[in-house]
Backbone as numpy.savetxt, mean C-alpha at the origin, in Angstrom:
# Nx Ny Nz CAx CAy CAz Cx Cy Cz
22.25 -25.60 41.97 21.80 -26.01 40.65 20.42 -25.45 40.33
19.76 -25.20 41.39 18.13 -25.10 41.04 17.92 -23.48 41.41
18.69 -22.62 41.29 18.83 -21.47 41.14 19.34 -20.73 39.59
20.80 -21.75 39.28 21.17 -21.54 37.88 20.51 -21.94 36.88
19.19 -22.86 36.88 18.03 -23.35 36.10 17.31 -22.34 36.26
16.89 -21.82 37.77 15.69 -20.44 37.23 16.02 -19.38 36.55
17.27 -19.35 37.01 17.95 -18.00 36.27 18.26 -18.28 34.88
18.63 -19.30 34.53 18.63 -19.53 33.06 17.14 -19.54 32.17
16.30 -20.09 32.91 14.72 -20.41 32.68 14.31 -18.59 32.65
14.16 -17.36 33.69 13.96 -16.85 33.51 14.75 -15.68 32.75
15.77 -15.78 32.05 16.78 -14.87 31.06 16.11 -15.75 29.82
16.29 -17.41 29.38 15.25 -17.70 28.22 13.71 -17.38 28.14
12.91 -17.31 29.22 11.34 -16.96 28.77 11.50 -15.43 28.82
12.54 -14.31 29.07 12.82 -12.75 28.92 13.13 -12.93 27.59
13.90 -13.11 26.43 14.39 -13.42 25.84 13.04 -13.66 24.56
12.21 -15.03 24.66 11.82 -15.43 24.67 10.03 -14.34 24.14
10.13 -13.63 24.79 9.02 -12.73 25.13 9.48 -11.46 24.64
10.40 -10.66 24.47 10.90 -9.88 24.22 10.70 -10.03 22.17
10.75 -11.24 21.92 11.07 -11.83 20.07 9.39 -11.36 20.10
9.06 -12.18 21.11 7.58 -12.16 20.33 6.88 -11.14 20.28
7.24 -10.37 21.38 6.79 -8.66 21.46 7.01 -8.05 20.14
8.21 -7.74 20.03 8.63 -7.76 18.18 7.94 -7.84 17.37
7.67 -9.39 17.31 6.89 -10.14 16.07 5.39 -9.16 16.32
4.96 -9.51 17.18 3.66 -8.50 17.76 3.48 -7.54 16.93
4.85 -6.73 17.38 4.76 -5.05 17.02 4.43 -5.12 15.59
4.91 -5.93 14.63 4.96 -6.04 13.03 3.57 -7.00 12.72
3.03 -7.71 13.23 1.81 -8.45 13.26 0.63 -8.21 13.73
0.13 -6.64 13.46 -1.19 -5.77 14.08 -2.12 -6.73 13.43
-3.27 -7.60 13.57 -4.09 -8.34 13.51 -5.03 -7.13 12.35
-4.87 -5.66 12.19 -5.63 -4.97 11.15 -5.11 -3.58 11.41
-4.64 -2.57 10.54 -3.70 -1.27 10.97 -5.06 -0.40 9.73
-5.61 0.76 10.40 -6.38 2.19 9.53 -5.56 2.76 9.30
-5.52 3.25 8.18 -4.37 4.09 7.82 -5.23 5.46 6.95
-4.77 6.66 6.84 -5.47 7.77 6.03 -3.95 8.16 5.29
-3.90 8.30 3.88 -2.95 8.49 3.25 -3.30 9.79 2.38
-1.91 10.41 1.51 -2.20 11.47 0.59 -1.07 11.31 0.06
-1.08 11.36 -1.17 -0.42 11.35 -2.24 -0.35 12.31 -3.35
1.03 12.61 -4.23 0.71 13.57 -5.06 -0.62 13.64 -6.24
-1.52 12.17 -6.06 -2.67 12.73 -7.58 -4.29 11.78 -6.59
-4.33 11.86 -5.25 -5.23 11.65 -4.62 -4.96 11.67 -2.86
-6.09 11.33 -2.49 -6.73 10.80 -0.98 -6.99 9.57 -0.54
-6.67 8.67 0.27 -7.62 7.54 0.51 -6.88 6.73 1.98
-8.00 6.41 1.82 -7.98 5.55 3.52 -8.03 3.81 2.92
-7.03 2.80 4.18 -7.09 1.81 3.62 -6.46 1.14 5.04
-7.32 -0.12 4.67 -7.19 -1.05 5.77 -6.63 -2.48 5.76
-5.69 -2.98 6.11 -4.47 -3.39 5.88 -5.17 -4.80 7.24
-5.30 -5.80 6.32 -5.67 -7.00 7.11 -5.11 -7.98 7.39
-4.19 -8.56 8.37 -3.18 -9.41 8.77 -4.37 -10.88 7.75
-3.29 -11.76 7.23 -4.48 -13.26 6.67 -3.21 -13.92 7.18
-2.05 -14.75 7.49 -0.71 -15.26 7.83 -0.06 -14.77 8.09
1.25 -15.14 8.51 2.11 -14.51 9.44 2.22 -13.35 9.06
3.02 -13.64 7.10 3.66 -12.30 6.30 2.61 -11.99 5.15
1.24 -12.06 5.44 0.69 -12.09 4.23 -0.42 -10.78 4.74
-0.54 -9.96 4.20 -2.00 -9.08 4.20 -2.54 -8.80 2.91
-4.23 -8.11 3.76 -5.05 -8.05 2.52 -5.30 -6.42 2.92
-4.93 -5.63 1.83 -4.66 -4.19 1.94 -6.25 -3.83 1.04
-7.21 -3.29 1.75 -8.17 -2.67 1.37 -8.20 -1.41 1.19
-8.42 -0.82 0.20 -8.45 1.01 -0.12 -9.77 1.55 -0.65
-9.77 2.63 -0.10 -11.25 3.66 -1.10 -10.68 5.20 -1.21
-10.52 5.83 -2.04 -10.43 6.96 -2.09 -10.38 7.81 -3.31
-10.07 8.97 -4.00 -10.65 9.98 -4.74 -9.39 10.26 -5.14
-8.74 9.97 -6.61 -7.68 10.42 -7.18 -7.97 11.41 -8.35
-6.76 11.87 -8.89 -6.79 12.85 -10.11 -6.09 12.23 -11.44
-6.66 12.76 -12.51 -6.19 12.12 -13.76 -5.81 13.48 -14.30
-4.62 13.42 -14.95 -4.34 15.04 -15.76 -3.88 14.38 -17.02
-3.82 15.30 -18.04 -3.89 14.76 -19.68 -3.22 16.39 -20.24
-2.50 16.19 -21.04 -2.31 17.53 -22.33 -2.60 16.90 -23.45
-3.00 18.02 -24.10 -3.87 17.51 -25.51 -3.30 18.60 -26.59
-2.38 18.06 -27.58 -1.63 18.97 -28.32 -2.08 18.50 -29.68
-3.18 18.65 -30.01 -3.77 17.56 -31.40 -4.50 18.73 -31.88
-4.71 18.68 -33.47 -4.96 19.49 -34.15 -6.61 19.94 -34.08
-7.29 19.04 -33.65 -9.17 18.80 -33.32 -9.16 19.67 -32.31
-8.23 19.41 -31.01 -8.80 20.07 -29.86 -7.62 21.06 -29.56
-6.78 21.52 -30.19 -5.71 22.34 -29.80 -4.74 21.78 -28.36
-4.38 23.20 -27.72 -3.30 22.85 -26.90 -4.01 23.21 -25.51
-4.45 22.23 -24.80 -4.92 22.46 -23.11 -4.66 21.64 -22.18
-4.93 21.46 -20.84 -4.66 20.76 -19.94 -5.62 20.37 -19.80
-6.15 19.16 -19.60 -7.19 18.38 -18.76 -7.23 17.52 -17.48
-8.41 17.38 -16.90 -7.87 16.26 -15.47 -9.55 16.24 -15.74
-9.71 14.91 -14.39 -10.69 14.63 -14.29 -10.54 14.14 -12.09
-11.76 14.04 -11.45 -11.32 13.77 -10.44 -12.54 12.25 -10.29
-11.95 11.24 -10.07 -12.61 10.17 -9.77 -12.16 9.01 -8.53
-13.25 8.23 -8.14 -13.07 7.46 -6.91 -12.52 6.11 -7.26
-11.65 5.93 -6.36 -10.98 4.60 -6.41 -11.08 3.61 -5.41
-11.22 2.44 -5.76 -11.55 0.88 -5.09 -10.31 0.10 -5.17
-9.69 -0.40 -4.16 -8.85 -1.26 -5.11 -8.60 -2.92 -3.19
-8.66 -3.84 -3.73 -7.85 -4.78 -2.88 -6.52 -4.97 -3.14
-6.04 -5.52 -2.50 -4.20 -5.47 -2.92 -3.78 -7.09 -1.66
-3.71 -7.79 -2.29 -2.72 -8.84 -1.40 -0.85 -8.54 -1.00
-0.74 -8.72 0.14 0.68 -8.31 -0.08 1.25 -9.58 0.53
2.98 -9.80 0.20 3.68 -10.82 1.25 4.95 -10.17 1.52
4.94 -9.92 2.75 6.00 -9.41 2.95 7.12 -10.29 3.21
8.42 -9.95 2.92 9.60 -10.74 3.32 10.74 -9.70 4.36
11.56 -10.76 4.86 12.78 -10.28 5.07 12.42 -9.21 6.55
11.29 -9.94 6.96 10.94 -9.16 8.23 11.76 -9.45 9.55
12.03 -10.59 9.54 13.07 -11.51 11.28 14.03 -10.95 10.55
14.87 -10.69 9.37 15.96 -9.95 8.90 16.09 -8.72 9.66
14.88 -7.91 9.11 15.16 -6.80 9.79 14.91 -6.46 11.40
14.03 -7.31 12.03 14.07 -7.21 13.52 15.50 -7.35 14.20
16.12 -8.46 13.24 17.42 -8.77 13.90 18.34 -7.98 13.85
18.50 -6.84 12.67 19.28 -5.62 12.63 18.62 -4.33 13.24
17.68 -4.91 14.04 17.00 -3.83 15.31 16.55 -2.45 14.33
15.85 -2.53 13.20 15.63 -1.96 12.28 13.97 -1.62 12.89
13.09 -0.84 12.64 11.68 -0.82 12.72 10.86 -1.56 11.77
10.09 -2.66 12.71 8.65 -3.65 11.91 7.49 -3.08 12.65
7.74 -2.12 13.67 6.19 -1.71 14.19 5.64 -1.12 12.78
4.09 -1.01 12.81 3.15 -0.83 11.69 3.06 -1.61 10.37
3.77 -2.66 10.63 3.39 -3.04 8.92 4.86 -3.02 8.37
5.72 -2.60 8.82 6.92 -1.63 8.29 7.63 -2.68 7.39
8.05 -2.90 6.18 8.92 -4.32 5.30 9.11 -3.79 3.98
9.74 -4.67 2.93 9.59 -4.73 2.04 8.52 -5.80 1.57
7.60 -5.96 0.36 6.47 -6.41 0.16 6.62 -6.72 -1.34
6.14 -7.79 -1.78 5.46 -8.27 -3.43 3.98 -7.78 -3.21
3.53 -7.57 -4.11 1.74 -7.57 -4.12 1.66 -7.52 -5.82
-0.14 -8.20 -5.25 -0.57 -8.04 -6.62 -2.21 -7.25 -6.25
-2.93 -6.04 -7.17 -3.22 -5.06 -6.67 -4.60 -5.33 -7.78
-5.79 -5.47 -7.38 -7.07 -5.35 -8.89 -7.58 -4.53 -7.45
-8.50 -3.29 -8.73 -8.94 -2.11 -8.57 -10.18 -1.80 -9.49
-10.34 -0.50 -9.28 -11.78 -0.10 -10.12 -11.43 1.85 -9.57
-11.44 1.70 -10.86 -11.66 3.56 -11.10 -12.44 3.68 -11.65
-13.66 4.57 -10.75 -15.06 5.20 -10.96 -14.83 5.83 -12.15
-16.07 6.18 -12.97 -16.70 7.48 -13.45 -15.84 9.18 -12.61
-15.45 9.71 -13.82 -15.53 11.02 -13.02 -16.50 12.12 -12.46
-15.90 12.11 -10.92 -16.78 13.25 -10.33 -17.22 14.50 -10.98
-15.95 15.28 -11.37 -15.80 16.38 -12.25 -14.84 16.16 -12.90
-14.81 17.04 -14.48 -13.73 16.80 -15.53 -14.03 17.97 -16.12
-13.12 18.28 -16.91 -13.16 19.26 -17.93 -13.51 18.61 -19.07
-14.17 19.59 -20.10 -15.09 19.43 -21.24 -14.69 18.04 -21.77
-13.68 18.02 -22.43 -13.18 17.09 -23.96 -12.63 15.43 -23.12
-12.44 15.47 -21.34 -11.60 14.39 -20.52 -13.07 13.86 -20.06
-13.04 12.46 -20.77 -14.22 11.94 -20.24 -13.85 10.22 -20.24
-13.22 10.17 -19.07 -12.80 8.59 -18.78 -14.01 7.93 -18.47
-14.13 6.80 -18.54 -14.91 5.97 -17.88 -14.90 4.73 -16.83
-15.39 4.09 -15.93 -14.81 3.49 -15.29 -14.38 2.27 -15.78
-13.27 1.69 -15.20 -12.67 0.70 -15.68 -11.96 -0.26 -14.39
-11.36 -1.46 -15.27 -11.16 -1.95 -13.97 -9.18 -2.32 -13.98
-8.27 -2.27 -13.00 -6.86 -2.19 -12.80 -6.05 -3.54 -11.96
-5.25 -4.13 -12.71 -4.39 -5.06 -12.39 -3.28 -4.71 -12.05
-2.73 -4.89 -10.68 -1.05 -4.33 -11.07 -0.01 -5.56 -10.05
0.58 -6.20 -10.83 1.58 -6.57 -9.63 2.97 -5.51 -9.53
3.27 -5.88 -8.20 4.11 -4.92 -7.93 5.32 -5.00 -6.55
6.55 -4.19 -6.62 7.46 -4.20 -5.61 7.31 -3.11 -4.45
7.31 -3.13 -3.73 6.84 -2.05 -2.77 7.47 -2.11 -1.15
7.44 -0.79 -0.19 8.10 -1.04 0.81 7.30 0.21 1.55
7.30 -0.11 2.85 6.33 0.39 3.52 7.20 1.08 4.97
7.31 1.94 5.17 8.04 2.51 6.87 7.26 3.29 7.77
7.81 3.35 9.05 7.37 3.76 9.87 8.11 5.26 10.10
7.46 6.31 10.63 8.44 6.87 10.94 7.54 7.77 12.15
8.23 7.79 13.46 7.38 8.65 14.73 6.27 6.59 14.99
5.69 6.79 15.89 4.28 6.49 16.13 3.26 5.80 15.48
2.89 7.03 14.63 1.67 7.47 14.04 1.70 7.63 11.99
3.30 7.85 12.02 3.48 8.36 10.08 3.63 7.12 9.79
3.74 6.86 8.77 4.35 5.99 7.60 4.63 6.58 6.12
5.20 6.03 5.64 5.53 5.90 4.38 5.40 4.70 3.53
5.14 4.98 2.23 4.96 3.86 1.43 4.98 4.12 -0.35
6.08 3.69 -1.07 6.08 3.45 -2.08 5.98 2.06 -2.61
5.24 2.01 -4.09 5.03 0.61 -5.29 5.32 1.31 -5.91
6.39 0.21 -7.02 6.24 0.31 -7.93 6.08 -0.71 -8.86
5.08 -0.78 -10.23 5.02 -2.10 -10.73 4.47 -1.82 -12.41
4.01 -2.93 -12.54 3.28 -2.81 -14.51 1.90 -3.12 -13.89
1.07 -1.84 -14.80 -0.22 -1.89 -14.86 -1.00 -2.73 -15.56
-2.07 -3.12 -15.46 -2.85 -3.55 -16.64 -4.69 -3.22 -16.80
-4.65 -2.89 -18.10 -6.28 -2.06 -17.87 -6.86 -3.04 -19.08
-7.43 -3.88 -18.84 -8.51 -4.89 -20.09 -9.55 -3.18 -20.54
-9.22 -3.56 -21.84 -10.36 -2.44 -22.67 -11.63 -2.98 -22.79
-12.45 -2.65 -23.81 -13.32 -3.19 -23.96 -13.46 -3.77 -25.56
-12.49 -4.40 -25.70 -12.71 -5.46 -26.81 -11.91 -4.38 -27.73
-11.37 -3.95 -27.85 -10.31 -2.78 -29.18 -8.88 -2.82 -28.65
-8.62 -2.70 -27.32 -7.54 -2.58 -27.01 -6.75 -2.82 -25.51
-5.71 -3.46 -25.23 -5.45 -3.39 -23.40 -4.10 -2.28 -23.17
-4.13 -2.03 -22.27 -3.29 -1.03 -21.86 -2.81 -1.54 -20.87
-1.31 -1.88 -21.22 0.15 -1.63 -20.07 0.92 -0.22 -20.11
1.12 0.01 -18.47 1.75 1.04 -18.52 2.45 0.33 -16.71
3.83 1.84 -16.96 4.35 1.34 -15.79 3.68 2.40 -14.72
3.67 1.94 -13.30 3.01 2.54 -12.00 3.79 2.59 -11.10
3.81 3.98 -10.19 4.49 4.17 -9.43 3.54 4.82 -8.42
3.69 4.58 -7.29 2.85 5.00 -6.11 3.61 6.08 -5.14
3.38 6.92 -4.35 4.08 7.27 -3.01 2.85 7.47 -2.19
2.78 7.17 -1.01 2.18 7.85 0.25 2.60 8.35 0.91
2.35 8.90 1.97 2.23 9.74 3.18 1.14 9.12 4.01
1.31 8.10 5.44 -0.35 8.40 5.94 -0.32 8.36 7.03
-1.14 8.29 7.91 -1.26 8.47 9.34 -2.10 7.52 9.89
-1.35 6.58 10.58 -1.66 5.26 11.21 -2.87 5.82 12.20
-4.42 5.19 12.09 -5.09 5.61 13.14 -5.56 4.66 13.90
-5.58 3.55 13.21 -5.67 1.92 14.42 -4.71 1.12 14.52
């Protein structure tokens, strides 16, 4: 009897340890990440706050492009290149889902809700007539995040923007994100 108890005792604490390793792998206490995307750069740091909850910190240097087909300024292309701030809360779900279909949760890896306030700088450089100013960005949003190798990930949002003007007008628009980044903590 007191053999089929250890052996049962030690196949449940294997068992046992093996889940939580798992949970582990998907529960990095804080993951660095360096990303690139088709209209910027930026690095962002992804802060465990509850089990499924993080606080996704970003800084980095995106692009704004514009055509201007109006009779004042004729027909040209514009962009501008400016720095971006943004916090982002996320909650992820459907994570013990996917451990249990032996799916990858190392890095962060899920599907996610978030809601995203930001700040886009002043531009660095712009062409003549593109002269944004900084402002500040609301977005909630649907999003999903993977692993792929080690070290990659992937990550698309998508959601509705929101930009408070300054007393004339607010701007909704819809937002779509992709990354590319390279897990470095």
């Amino acid at each position: 009897m007191t053999k089929k108890l250890l052996t049962l005792s030690t196949v449940f604490l294997f068992v046992c340890l093996h889940a939580s390793a798992q949970e582990d792998l998907w529960r990095k206490p804080g993951q660095l990440k360096a990303n690139i995307s088709l209209v910027g750069a930026n690095v962002n740091y992804e802060l465990r706050l509850l089990k499924y909850a993080t606080l996704n910190l970003e800084a980095g240097i995106e692009m704004g492009v514009s055509y201007s087909n109006g009779s004042y300024l004729g027909e040209e292309w514009e962009f501008a290149l400016y720095p971006v701030f943004s916090a982002e809360f996320r909650q992820y779900y459907g994570i013990a889902r996917r451990a249990e279909r032996n799916k990858r949760i190392d890095n962060n890896a899920g599907n996610f809700f978030s809601f995203t306030g930001g700040y886009q700088g002043s531009p660095i450089t712009t062409t003549d007539y593109y002269s944004p100013r900084g402002t500040a960005v609301f977005t909630p949003a649907w999003g999903m995040q993977r692993s792929w190798g080690r070290h990659f990930s992937f990550e698309a949002r998508f959601g509705v923007s929101f930009v408070p003007d300054d007393g004339y007008s607010n701007s909704v628009y819809p937002s779509a994100r992709i990354n590319f980044g390279y897990v470095i903590l």
